[in-house]
Each structure stands twice: as structure tokens, then as C-alpha cells.
Amino acid sequence: HELAGYVSCLVSEGSRGSSSVVESFMKLTPAQQPVIQRSLLALERLMDVQRRLSVDETSSKCQLDLGTCDVVTAWASGCSWSEALEISGSAPGDLARTLHRALDALRQFGSLPYSPVRATG
């Protein structure tokens, strides 16, 4: 369930709501908070490197949008459509688009080749 929330942070088009990054972070599950915190630190380091190398920011936009993580996690955990709408504060069409983008990205994991990072046994 939490993976769906992480993926939504990567594929989101940007939240239209007024939640700040801190407010969005506080809505994450206790397990998600340290993962997102480490991801934000890694993103910050990447952006520093890009600035030092004068990479055009418009061609390599790096962002992690936390605004959809809570609703996508709740949806993946089985909340109702009404509950998801309430959590998101979005219009139904916007929420459907958010969930569709996250689901589409999650489906792609199934077609990735499996190659274990560590030797087993």
C-alpha cells in the first residue's frame, strides 16, 4: 500500500491544493516518513549537483510531490471513493487522474526484469 503512495510522489503532476510540504509530510504514515525524508535529501543532493554543472532546470525538472501520497496510500489500502475524495480535497476528475497515473506506474513494475541485488543462499 505504501509503495503506491511513494510512486504517486514521483508521477504526480503537482498538487493544486494549498497543503505545504510540512503538512503533506505529517499526513504520511510513520513508515513512509523516513523513506520520504531520505528521498528528499537525495533529491536535494541531485539538484545541487545539477546546479554546479549548470544543468538546465527546465529540461531536467526533479521533484517529489507529497500532496497525493496520503490519498493514494489510503486508496491502495481500501478506502472508499467518498473517503478518497474527502482526503484529497480534489475534484473527482483530478482524483481519478491521480489514481490512474499511480496505478499505471505501478503496473509497469510487473514487466521489469527481476535481478536480485544480493545473492541468496
XYZ file of C-alpha atoms in Angstrom:
121
model
C 0.000 0.000 0.000
C 2.782 2.361 0.904
C 4.563 1.703 -2.387
C 1.545 3.164 -4.186
C 1.972 6.345 -2.146
C 5.690 6.537 -2.974
C 5.008 6.078 -6.666
C 2.377 8.823 -6.605
C 5.036 11.255 -5.326
C 7.032 10.572 -8.486
C 4.265 10.646 -11.084
C 2.054 13.403 -9.709
C 1.549 16.446 -11.901
C 1.701 18.686 -8.870
C -0.893 19.294 -6.225
C -3.386 22.055 -6.716
C -4.229 22.119 -3.033
C -2.820 24.515 -0.512
C -1.052 21.947 1.685
C 2.536 22.809 2.427
C 5.298 20.221 2.210
C 5.340 20.027 6.011
C 1.562 19.455 6.187
C 1.778 16.782 3.488
C 4.732 15.138 5.250
C 2.815 14.982 8.528
C -0.040 13.118 6.768
C 2.305 10.272 5.774
C 2.347 7.006 7.695
C 5.127 6.566 10.271
C 6.777 4.048 7.928
C 6.619 6.448 4.966
C 8.086 9.481 6.722
C 11.720 8.287 6.989
C 11.665 6.926 3.420
C 10.361 10.210 2.029
C 12.804 12.170 4.197
C 15.752 10.217 2.745
C 14.335 10.646 -0.755
C 14.043 14.405 -0.286
C 17.658 14.585 0.921
C 18.833 12.580 -2.107
C 16.797 14.845 -4.399
C 18.369 17.905 -2.783
C 21.866 16.499 -3.391
C 20.986 15.742 -7.025
C 19.713 19.281 -7.531
C 22.931 20.680 -6.001
C 24.995 18.652 -8.466
C 22.817 19.811 -11.351
C 23.248 23.448 -10.301
C 27.033 23.040 -10.026
C 27.118 21.529 -13.519
C 24.775 24.211 -14.915
C 22.126 21.700 -15.983
C 19.102 23.485 -17.390
C 16.374 23.178 -14.742
C 13.573 23.262 -17.307
C 14.879 20.199 -19.139
C 15.565 18.097 -16.048
C 12.907 19.000 -13.537
C 13.308 16.931 -10.371
C 10.530 16.970 -7.854
C 8.809 14.818 -5.306
C 5.186 15.851 -4.807
C 3.965 14.706 -1.399
C 0.473 16.108 -1.918
C -1.004 12.881 -3.308
C 0.811 10.320 -1.184
C -1.770 10.138 1.598
C -4.802 9.676 -0.630
C -3.119 7.141 -2.915
C -1.919 5.155 0.113
C -5.432 5.235 1.581
C -6.966 4.160 -1.737
C -4.495 1.283 -2.077
C -5.391 0.282 1.490
C -9.063 0.015 0.548
C -10.730 3.300 1.443
C -13.948 4.185 -0.375
C -14.229 6.679 -3.214
C -16.020 9.120 -0.893
C -13.246 8.809 1.687
C -10.600 9.333 -1.007
C -12.360 12.464 -2.232
C -12.506 13.804 1.312
C -8.824 13.035 1.970
C -7.677 14.591 -1.287
C -9.905 17.650 -1.357
C -9.722 17.296 -5.153
C -12.388 17.292 -7.802
C -13.423 13.746 -8.801
C -11.732 14.033 -12.206
C -8.457 15.202 -10.661
C -8.514 12.362 -8.153
C -9.269 9.819 -10.879
C -6.311 11.135 -12.901
C -4.015 10.949 -9.852
C -5.028 7.368 -9.090
C -4.784 6.355 -12.752
C -1.244 7.740 -13.073
C -0.112 5.946 -9.918
C -1.766 2.674 -10.971
C -0.268 2.878 -14.446
C 3.224 3.348 -12.988
C 2.695 0.509 -10.504
C 1.612 -1.858 -13.291
C 4.931 -1.258 -15.015
C 6.774 -2.858 -12.098
C 5.356 -6.198 -13.245
C 7.187 -6.020 -16.563
C 10.574 -5.146 -15.086
C 13.170 -7.898 -15.275
C 13.907 -9.449 -11.906
C 17.557 -9.297 -10.967
C 18.311 -9.758 -7.255
C 20.639 -7.168 -5.790
C 22.006 -9.612 -3.242
C 22.944 -13.228 -3.678
C 20.563 -15.561 -1.875
C 21.562 -18.710 -0.106
